[in-house]
JSON list of C-alpha atoms in Angstrom, two decimals:
[
{"chain": "A", "resi": 1, "resn": "MET", "atom": "CA", "xyz": [103.85, 99.52, 77.50]},
{"chain": "A", "resi": 2, "resn": "ILE", "atom": "CA", "xyz": [102.48, 102.15, 79.82]},
{"chain": "A", "resi": 3, "resn": "ILE", "atom": "CA", "xyz": [103.36, 100.10, 83.02]},
{"chain": "A", "resi": 4, "resn": "SER", "atom": "CA", "xyz": [106.73, 99.34, 81.65]},
{"chain": "A", "resi": 5, "resn": "LEU", "atom": "CA", "xyz": [107.47, 102.97, 81.11]},
{"chain": "A", "resi": 6, "resn": "LEU", "atom": "CA", "xyz": [105.96, 103.77, 84.45]},
{"chain": "A", "resi": 7, "resn": "ASN", "atom": "CA", "xyz": [108.34, 101.18, 86.13]},
{"chain": "A", "resi": 8, "resn": "LYS", "atom": "CA", "xyz": [111.41, 102.72, 84.50]},
{"chain": "A", "resi": 9, "resn": "ILE", "atom": "CA", "xyz": [110.24, 106.14, 85.67]},
{"chain": "A", "resi": 10, "resn": "LEU", "atom": "CA", "xyz": [109.53, 105.02, 89.25]},
{"chain": "A", "resi": 11, "resn": "ASP", "atom": "CA", "xyz": [112.96, 103.30, 89.39]},
{"chain": "A", "resi": 12, "resn": "ILE", "atom": "CA", "xyz": [114.47, 106.72, 89.40]},
{"chain": "A", "resi": 13, "resn": "PRO", "atom": "CA", "xyz": [114.51, 107.75, 93.03]},
{"chain": "A", "resi": 14, "resn": "ILE", "atom": "CA", "xyz": [113.64, 111.43, 92.73]},
{"chain": "A", "resi": 15, "resn": "PHE", "atom": "CA", "xyz": [110.50, 110.59, 90.59]},
{"chain": "A", "resi": 16, "resn": "TYR", "atom": "CA", "xyz": [109.64, 107.83, 93.00]},
{"chain": "A", "resi": 17, "resn": "ASN", "atom": "CA", "xyz": [109.81, 110.35, 95.92]},
{"chain": "A", "resi": 18, "resn": "LEU", "atom": "CA", "xyz": [107.97, 112.96, 94.16]},
{"chain": "A", "resi": 19, "resn": "ILE", "atom": "CA", "xyz": [105.02, 110.57, 93.34]},
{"chain": "A", "resi": 20, "resn": "GLN", "atom": "CA", "xyz": [105.15, 109.35, 96.93]},
{"chain": "A", "resi": 21, "resn": "VAL", "atom": "CA", "xyz": [104.65, 112.96, 98.28]},
{"chain": "A", "resi": 22, "resn": "VAL", "atom": "CA", "xyz": [101.66, 113.62, 95.92]},
{"chain": "A", "resi": 23, "resn": "LEU", "atom": "CA", "xyz": [99.91, 110.32, 96.59]},
{"chain": "A", "resi": 24, "resn": "SER", "atom": "CA", "xyz": [100.73, 109.73, 100.37]},
{"chain": "A", "resi": 25, "resn": "MET", "atom": "CA", "xyz": [100.41, 113.25, 101.46]},
{"chain": "A", "resi": 26, "resn": "ASP", "atom": "CA", "xyz": [101.49, 113.30, 105.22]},
{"chain": "A", "resi": 27, "resn": "PHE", "atom": "CA", "xyz": [101.45, 109.44, 105.48]},
{"chain": "A", "resi": 28, "resn": "PRO", "atom": "CA", "xyz": [105.15, 109.48, 106.69]},
{"chain": "A", "resi": 29, "resn": "ARG", "atom": "CA", "xyz": [104.17, 111.80, 109.55]},
{"chain": "A", "resi": 30, "resn": "VAL", "atom": "CA", "xyz": [101.31, 109.62, 110.57]},
{"chain": "A", "resi": 31, "resn": "ALA", "atom": "CA", "xyz": [103.38, 106.47, 110.27]},
{"chain": "A", "resi": 32, "resn": "LYS", "atom": "CA", "xyz": [105.99, 108.16, 112.48]},
{"chain": "A", "resi": 33, "resn": "LYS", "atom": "CA", "xyz": [103.40, 108.68, 115.36]},
{"chain": "A", "resi": 34, "resn": "TYR", "atom": "CA", "xyz": [102.66, 104.95, 115.29]},
{"chain": "A", "resi": 35, "resn": "ILE", "atom": "CA", "xyz": [106.24, 103.99, 115.30]},
{"chain": "A", "resi": 36, "resn": "GLU", "atom": "CA", "xyz": [107.05, 106.31, 118.29]},
{"chain": "A", "resi": 37, "resn": "LYS", "atom": "CA", "xyz": [104.30, 104.38, 120.27]},
{"chain": "A", "resi": 38, "resn": "TYR", "atom": "CA", "xyz": [106.71, 101.57, 120.52]},
{"chain": "A", "resi": 39, "resn": "PRO", "atom": "CA", "xyz": [110.41, 101.36, 121.45]},
{"chain": "A", "resi": 40, "resn": "HIS", "atom": "CA", "xyz": [112.33, 102.10, 118.31]},
{"chain": "A", "resi": 41, "resn": "ASN", "atom": "CA", "xyz": [116.04, 102.48, 118.97]},
{"chain": "A", "resi": 42, "resn": "ALA", "atom": "CA", "xyz": [116.82, 99.75, 116.66]},
{"chain": "A", "resi": 43, "resn": "ILE", "atom": "CA", "xyz": [114.73, 99.35, 113.39]},
{"chain": "A", "resi": 44, "resn": "PHE", "atom": "CA", "xyz": [115.10, 96.94, 110.59]},
{"chain": "A", "resi": 45, "resn": "GLU", "atom": "CA", "xyz": [113.11, 98.12, 107.51]},
{"chain": "A", "resi": 46, "resn": "ILE", "atom": "CA", "xyz": [112.14, 95.74, 104.71]},
{"chain": "A", "resi": 47, "resn": "GLY", "atom": "CA", "xyz": [111.42, 97.45, 101.53]},
{"chain": "A", "resi": 48, "resn": "CYS", "atom": "CA", "xyz": [113.01, 100.85, 102.39]},
{"chain": "A", "resi": 49, "resn": "GLY", "atom": "CA", "xyz": [112.89, 102.21, 98.93]},
{"chain": "A", "resi": 50, "resn": "PRO", "atom": "CA", "xyz": [115.12, 105.22, 98.60]},
{"chain": "A", "resi": 51, "resn": "GLY", "atom": "CA", "xyz": [115.26, 105.74, 102.36]},
{"chain": "A", "resi": 52, "resn": "LYS", "atom": "CA", "xyz": [113.18, 108.78, 102.56]},
{"chain": "A", "resi": 53, "resn": "PHE", "atom": "CA", "xyz": [111.56, 107.71, 105.74]},
{"chain": "A", "resi": 54, "resn": "MET", "atom": "CA", "xyz": [114.93, 108.56, 107.49]},
{"chain": "A", "resi": 55, "resn": "LYS", "atom": "CA", "xyz": [113.81, 112.11, 107.29]},
{"chain": "A", "resi": 56, "resn": "TYR", "atom": "CA", "xyz": [111.17, 111.26, 109.94]},
{"chain": "A", "resi": 57, "resn": "ILE", "atom": "CA", "xyz": [112.80, 108.92, 112.31]},
{"chain": "A", "resi": 58, "resn": "ASN", "atom": "CA", "xyz": [116.04, 109.12, 114.25]},
{"chain": "A", "resi": 59, "resn": "PRO", "atom": "CA", "xyz": [116.88, 105.39, 115.53]},
{"chain": "A", "resi": 60, "resn": "LYS", "atom": "CA", "xyz": [120.10, 104.71, 117.25]},
{"chain": "A", "resi": 61, "resn": "LYS", "atom": "CA", "xyz": [120.52, 101.67, 114.84]},
{"chain": "A", "resi": 62, "resn": "TYR", "atom": "CA", "xyz": [118.97, 101.28, 111.50]},
{"chain": "A", "resi": 63, "resn": "LEU", "atom": "CA", "xyz": [119.12, 98.63, 108.65]},
{"chain": "A", "resi": 64, "resn": "GLY", "atom": "CA", "xyz": [117.11, 99.14, 105.55]},
{"chain": "A", "resi": 65, "resn": "ILE", "atom": "CA", "xyz": [116.84, 96.64, 102.76]},
{"chain": "A", "resi": 66, "resn": "ASP", "atom": "CA", "xyz": [115.45, 96.87, 99.18]},
{"chain": "A", "resi": 67, "resn": "MET", "atom": "CA", "xyz": [115.89, 94.90, 95.93]},
{"chain": "A", "resi": 68, "resn": "SER", "atom": "CA", "xyz": [116.30, 98.10, 93.80]},
{"chain": "A", "resi": 69, "resn": "GLU", "atom": "CA", "xyz": [119.84, 99.01, 93.41]},
{"chain": "A", "resi": 70, "resn": "SER", "atom": "CA", "xyz": [119.12, 102.55, 92.38]},
{"chain": "A", "resi": 71, "resn": "TYR", "atom": "CA", "xyz": [117.02, 103.08, 95.60]},
{"chain": "A", "resi": 72, "resn": "ILE", "atom": "CA", "xyz": [119.79, 101.75, 97.73]},
{"chain": "A", "resi": 73, "resn": "GLU", "atom": "CA", "xyz": [122.37, 103.76, 96.10]},
{"chain": "A", "resi": 74, "resn": "TYR", "atom": "CA", "xyz": [120.21, 107.04, 96.66]},
{"chain": "A", "resi": 75, "resn": "ALA", "atom": "CA", "xyz": [119.62, 105.91, 100.22]},
{"chain": "A", "resi": 76, "resn": "LYS", "atom": "CA", "xyz": [123.31, 105.37, 101.01]},
{"chain": "A", "resi": 77, "resn": "ASN", "atom": "CA", "xyz": [124.44, 108.70, 99.23]},
{"chain": "A", "resi": 78, "resn": "ASN", "atom": "CA", "xyz": [121.62, 110.78, 101.17]},
{"chain": "A", "resi": 79, "resn": "PHE", "atom": "CA", "xyz": [121.04, 109.04, 104.60]},
{"chain": "A", "resi": 80, "resn": "GLU", "atom": "CA", "xyz": [123.79, 106.32, 105.52]},
{"chain": "A", "resi": 81, "resn": "THR", "atom": "CA", "xyz": [125.90, 106.98, 108.48]},
{"chain": "A", "resi": 82, "resn": "LYS", "atom": "CA", "xyz": [127.77, 104.92, 110.95]},
{"chain": "A", "resi": 83, "resn": "SER", "atom": "CA", "xyz": [124.64, 103.57, 112.69]},
{"chain": "A", "resi": 84, "resn": "VAL", "atom": "CA", "xyz": [122.28, 103.86, 109.47]},
{"chain": "A", "resi": 85, "resn": "LYS", "atom": "CA", "xyz": [123.04, 101.20, 106.92]},
{"chain": "A", "resi": 86, "resn": "PHE", "atom": "CA", "xyz": [121.25, 100.27, 103.70]},
{"chain": "A", "resi": 87, "resn": "MET", "atom": "CA", "xyz": [121.84, 97.13, 101.44]},
{"chain": "A", "resi": 88, "resn": "VAL", "atom": "CA", "xyz": [120.49, 95.65, 98.34]},
{"chain": "A", "resi": 89, "resn": "LEU", "atom": "CA", "xyz": [118.72, 92.58, 99.27]},
{"chain": "A", "resi": 90, "resn": "ASN", "atom": "CA", "xyz": [115.55, 90.82, 98.24]},
{"chain": "A", "resi": 91, "resn": "ALA", "atom": "CA", "xyz": [113.19, 90.27, 101.26]},
{"chain": "A", "resi": 92, "resn": "MET", "atom": "CA", "xyz": [112.67, 86.78, 100.21]},
{"chain": "A", "resi": 93, "resn": "ASP", "atom": "CA", "xyz": [116.44, 86.15, 101.12]},
{"chain": "A", "resi": 94, "resn": "ILE", "atom": "CA", "xyz": [116.68, 87.75, 104.51]},
{"chain": "A", "resi": 95, "resn": "PRO", "atom": "CA", "xyz": [119.75, 86.05, 106.08]},
{"chain": "A", "resi": 96, "resn": "LYS", "atom": "CA", "xyz": [120.71, 85.59, 109.80]},
{"chain": "A", "resi": 97, "resn": "LEU", "atom": "CA", "xyz": [121.31, 89.03, 111.19]},
{"chain": "A", "resi": 98, "resn": "ASN", "atom": "CA", "xyz": [123.46, 89.83, 114.03]},
{"chain": "A", "resi": 99, "resn": "GLY", "atom": "CA", "xyz": [121.99, 91.80, 117.09]},
{"chain": "A", "resi": 100, "resn": "SER", "atom": "CA", "xyz": [118.46, 92.43, 117.77]},
{"chain": "A", "resi": 101, "resn": "PHE", "atom": "CA", "xyz": [115.89, 95.21, 116.79]},
{"chain": "A", "resi": 102, "resn": "ASP", "atom": "CA", "xyz": [113.12, 96.86, 118.71]},
{"chain": "A", "resi": 103, "resn": "LEU", "atom": "CA", "xyz": [111.10, 97.19, 115.63]},
{"chain": "A", "resi": 104, "resn": "VAL", "atom": "CA", "xyz": [110.77, 95.71, 112.06]},
{"chain": "A", "resi": 105, "resn": "ILE", "atom": "CA", "xyz": [108.84, 97.93, 109.64]},
{"chain": "A", "resi": 106, "resn": "ILE", "atom": "CA", "xyz": [107.20, 97.11, 106.27]},
{"chain": "A", "resi": 107, "resn": "MET", "atom": "CA", "xyz": [105.71, 100.00, 104.74]},
{"chain": "A", "resi": 108, "resn": "ASN", "atom": "CA", "xyz": [103.82, 100.07, 101.32]},
{"chain": "A", "resi": 109, "resn": "VAL", "atom": "CA", "xyz": [105.19, 96.92, 100.29]},
{"chain": "A", "resi": 110, "resn": "THR", "atom": "CA", "xyz": [102.85, 93.93, 101.03]},
{"chain": "A", "resi": 111, "resn": "HIS", "atom": "CA", "xyz": [100.49, 95.06, 97.96]},
{"chain": "A", "resi": 112, "resn": "HIS", "atom": "CA", "xyz": [103.45, 93.93, 95.60]},
{"chain": "A", "resi": 113, "resn": "LEU", "atom": "CA", "xyz": [103.61, 90.42, 97.24]},
{"chain": "A", "resi": 114, "resn": "THR", "atom": "CA", "xyz": [101.55, 87.23, 96.96]},
{"chain": "A", "resi": 115, "resn": "ASN", "atom": "CA", "xyz": [100.22, 85.59, 100.18]},
{"chain": "A", "resi": 116, "resn": "LYS", "atom": "CA", "xyz": [102.78, 82.78, 99.71]},
{"chain": "A", "resi": 117, "resn": "GLU", "atom": "CA", "xyz": [105.66, 85.52, 99.45]},
{"chain": "A", "resi": 118, "resn": "ILE", "atom": "CA", "xyz": [104.51, 87.30, 102.60]},
{"chain": "A", "resi": 119, "resn": "GLU", "atom": "CA", "xyz": [104.36, 83.93, 104.48]},
{"chain": "A", "resi": 120, "resn": "HIS", "atom": "CA", "xyz": [107.91, 83.13, 103.21]},
{"chain": "A", "resi": 121, "resn": "ILE", "atom": "CA", "xyz": [109.27, 86.58, 104.35]},
{"chain": "A", "resi": 122, "resn": "LEU", "atom": "CA", "xyz": [107.57, 86.20, 107.79]},
{"chain": "A", "resi": 123, "resn": "LYS", "atom": "CA", "xyz": [108.93, 82.60, 108.08]},
{"chain": "A", "resi": 124, "resn": "ARG", "atom": "CA", "xyz": [112.47, 84.01, 107.32]},
{"chain": "A", "resi": 125, "resn": "LEU", "atom": "CA", "xyz": [112.12, 87.08, 109.54]},
{"chain": "A", "resi": 126, "resn": "THR", "atom": "CA", "xyz": [110.89, 84.99, 112.59]},
{"chain": "A", "resi": 127, "resn": "THR", "atom": "CA", "xyz": [113.68, 82.44, 111.90]},
{"chain": "A", "resi": 128, "resn": "ASN", "atom": "CA", "xyz": [116.69, 84.66, 111.30]},
{"chain": "A", "resi": 129, "resn": "VAL", "atom": "CA", "xyz": [116.04, 88.00, 112.93]},
{"chain": "A", "resi": 130, "resn": "SER", "atom": "CA", "xyz": [115.77, 88.89, 116.72]},
{"chain": "A", "resi": 131, "resn": "PHE", "atom": "CA", "xyz": [113.14, 91.52, 117.03]},
{"chain": "A", "resi": 132, "resn": "LYS", "atom": "CA", "xyz": [110.47, 92.63, 119.62]},
{"chain": "A", "resi": 133, "resn": "ARG", "atom": "CA", "xyz": [107.73, 93.80, 117.23]},
{"chain": "A", "resi": 134, "resn": "LEU", "atom": "CA", "xyz": [106.56, 93.96, 113.52]},
{"chain": "A", "resi": 135, "resn": "LEU", "atom": "CA", "xyz": [104.81, 96.94, 112.11]},
{"chain": "A", "resi": 136, "resn": "ILE", "atom": "CA", "xyz": [103.26, 96.61, 108.66]},
{"chain": "A", "resi": 137, "resn": "PHE", "atom": "CA", "xyz": [101.58, 99.53, 107.10]},
{"chain": "A", "resi": 138, "resn": "ASP", "atom": "CA", "xyz": [100.34, 99.30, 103.41]},
{"chain": "A", "resi": 139, "resn": "GLY", "atom": "CA", "xyz": [98.09, 101.48, 101.22]},
{"chain": "A", "resi": 140, "resn": "LYS", "atom": "CA", "xyz": [94.98, 100.68, 99.50]},
{"chain": "A", "resi": 141, "resn": "PRO", "atom": "CA", "xyz": [93.41, 103.03, 96.99]},
{"chain": "A", "resi": 142, "resn": "ASP", "atom": "CA", "xyz": [90.18, 104.27, 98.62]},
{"chain": "A", "resi": 143, "resn": "ILE", "atom": "CA", "xyz": [88.35, 106.40, 96.08]},
{"chain": "A", "resi": 144, "resn": "GLY", "atom": "CA", "xyz": [85.63, 104.34, 94.62]},
{"chain": "A", "resi": 145, "resn": "PRO", "atom": "CA", "xyz": [86.08, 103.13, 90.90]},
{"chain": "A", "resi": 146, "resn": "LEU", "atom": "CA", "xyz": [89.12, 105.36, 90.44]},
{"chain": "A", "resi": 147, "resn": "GLY", "atom": "CA", "xyz": [90.92, 103.12, 93.01]},
{"chain": "A", "resi": 148, "resn": "LYS", "atom": "CA", "xyz": [91.08, 100.31, 90.48]},
{"chain": "A", "resi": 149, "resn": "ILE", "atom": "CA", "xyz": [93.09, 102.67, 88.08]},
{"chain": "A", "resi": 150, "resn": "LEU", "atom": "CA", "xyz": [95.47, 103.55, 90.93]},
{"chain": "A", "resi": 151, "resn": "GLU", "atom": "CA", "xyz": [95.75, 99.78, 91.84]},
{"chain": "A", "resi": 152, "resn": "TYR", "atom": "CA", "xyz": [96.63, 99.24, 88.14]},
{"chain": "A", "resi": 153, "resn": "LEU", "atom": "CA", "xyz": [99.25, 102.11, 88.12]},
{"chain": "A", "resi": 154, "resn": "ASP", "atom": "CA", "xyz": [100.65, 101.14, 91.50]},
{"chain": "A", "resi": 155, "resn": "GLN", "atom": "CA", "xyz": [101.97, 97.96, 90.11]},
{"chain": "A", "resi": 156, "resn": "GLY", "atom": "CA", "xyz": [100.45, 96.06, 92.96]},
{"chain": "A", "resi": 157, "resn": "ASN", "atom": "CA", "xyz": [98.21, 93.05, 92.42]},
{"chain": "A", "resi": 158, "resn": "ASN", "atom": "CA", "xyz": [97.60, 92.07, 95.96]},
{"chain": "A", "resi": 159, "resn": "PHE", "atom": "CA", "xyz": [95.89, 94.97, 97.70]},
{"chain": "A", "resi": 160, "resn": "ARG", "atom": "CA", "xyz": [94.37, 93.70, 100.94]},
{"chain": "A", "resi": 161, "resn": "GLU", "atom": "CA", "xyz": [92.00, 94.80, 103.75]},
{"chain": "A", "resi": 162, "resn": "VAL", "atom": "CA", "xyz": [93.32, 94.88, 107.24]},
{"chain": "A", "resi": 163, "resn": "ASP", "atom": "CA", "xyz": [91.67, 91.46, 108.21]},
{"chain": "A", "resi": 164, "resn": "GLN", "atom": "CA", "xyz": [93.36, 89.74, 105.19]},
{"chain": "A", "resi": 165, "resn": "LEU", "atom": "CA", "xyz": [96.70, 91.11, 106.23]},
{"chain": "A", "resi": 166, "resn": "ALA", "atom": "CA", "xyz": [96.26, 90.30, 109.82]},
{"chain": "A", "resi": 167, "resn": "HIS", "atom": "CA", "xyz": [95.30, 86.65, 108.92]},
{"chain": "A", "resi": 168, "resn": "LEU", "atom": "CA", "xyz": [98.58, 86.14, 107.06]},
{"chain": "A", "resi": 169, "resn": "VAL", "atom": "CA", "xyz": [100.71, 87.71, 109.85]},
{"chain": "A", "resi": 170, "resn": "SER", "atom": "CA", "xyz": [98.84, 85.73, 112.56]},
{"chain": "A", "resi": 171, "resn": "LYS", "atom": "CA", "xyz": [100.29, 82.31, 111.17]},
{"chain": "A", "resi": 172, "resn": "TYR", "atom": "CA", "xyz": [103.86, 83.46, 112.44]},
{"chain": "A", "resi": 173, "resn": "LEU", "atom": "CA", "xyz": [103.25, 86.19, 115.01]},
{"chain": "A", "resi": 174, "resn": "LYS", "atom": "CA", "xyz": [100.84, 87.29, 117.65]},
{"chain": "A", "resi": 175, "resn": "ILE", "atom": "CA", "xyz": [98.55, 90.21, 116.50]},
{"chain": "A", "resi": 176, "resn": "GLU", "atom": "CA", "xyz": [98.75, 93.18, 118.97]},
{"chain": "A", "resi": 177, "resn": "LYS", "atom": "CA", "xyz": [96.74, 95.54, 116.90]},
{"chain": "A", "resi": 178, "resn": "ALA", "atom": "CA", "xyz": [95.04, 95.53, 113.42]},
{"chain": "A", "resi": 179, "resn": "GLU", "atom": "CA", "xyz": [93.26, 98.50, 112.22]},
{"chain": "A", "resi": 180, "resn": "THR", "atom": "CA", "xyz": [92.72, 100.64, 108.98]},
{"chain": "A", "resi": 181, "resn": "VAL", "atom": "CA", "xyz": [94.06, 104.32, 109.19]},
{"chain": "A", "resi": 182, "resn": "ARG", "atom": "CA", "xyz": [92.28, 106.91, 107.27]},
{"chain": "A", "resi": 183, "resn": "LYS", "atom": "CA", "xyz": [92.37, 110.64, 106.79]},
{"chain": "A", "resi": 184, "resn": "PRO", "atom": "CA", "xyz": [89.42, 112.48, 105.17]},
{"chain": "A", "resi": 185, "resn": "TYR", "atom": "CA", "xyz": [91.86, 113.93, 102.35]},
{"chain": "A", "resi": 186, "resn": "TRP", "atom": "CA", "xyz": [93.74, 110.76, 101.69]},
{"chain": "A", "resi": 187, "resn": "ILE", "atom": "CA", "xyz": [93.12, 108.88, 98.47]},
{"chain": "A", "resi": 188, "resn": "TYR", "atom": "CA", "xyz": [94.53, 105.66, 100.26]},
{"chain": "A", "resi": 189, "resn": "LYS", "atom": "CA", "xyz": [93.36, 103.95, 103.30]},
{"chain": "A", "resi": 190, "resn": "CYS", "atom": "CA", "xyz": [96.17, 102.22, 105.20]},
{"chain": "A", "resi": 191, "resn": "PRO", "atom": "CA", "xyz": [95.89, 98.73, 106.83]},
{"chain": "A", "resi": 192, "resn": "LEU", "atom": "CA", "xyz": [97.95, 98.58, 109.95]},
{"chain": "A", "resi": 193, "resn": "VAL", "atom": "CA", "xyz": [99.08, 95.43, 111.62]},
{"chain": "A", "resi": 194, "resn": "VAL", "atom": "CA", "xyz": [101.36, 95.38, 114.81]},
{"chain": "A", "resi": 195, "resn": "ALA", "atom": "CA", "xyz": [102.53, 91.99, 115.89]},
{"chain": "A", "resi": 196, "resn": "VAL", "atom": "CA", "xyz": [104.97, 90.38, 118.26]},
{"chain": "A", "resi": 197, "resn": "PRO", "atom": "CA", "xyz": [106.87, 87.00, 118.24]},
{"chain": "A", "resi": 198, "resn": "LYS", "atom": "CA", "xyz": [104.84, 84.07, 119.56]}
]
């Protein structure tokens, strides 16, 4: 019942954004620094949520997908432009996309997915999308025993260490970098995997 109520609350973009600010602190700024290390004029974001990351980046072309209609409606109303587009789409169903992307980003999504789901998404991505680099950032509670409570509340049943995430990605792409990003004041550690097509 608590999880069901929490899911309903988190499906409201304003509450989701508020929780993200409290829990992730300066994560978007840190993620931005990693993104800016690579060409990023054209970005495809899988699991874009309500599009709040658009406050931190300014690509010439952007496509964000998420399966939540309320998040995409919020993103369209607040961030969509001629060159910034959002669509309701389950990542399991990525179609052939026109054009190419410098960067595909997946942030704070993989802990909601099983290994098979991640592999399916990577297979569809490498088959249907032309891109130069994939960047996966995820969070994993890092506060000892209290971390299990956060994992439960975060609706993620598949939190992974960086080596586990890199192993999954390496089946479809060549790993360029795999590390865990931490800040002393974060309650999450962030496995980061950067990979390029084989």
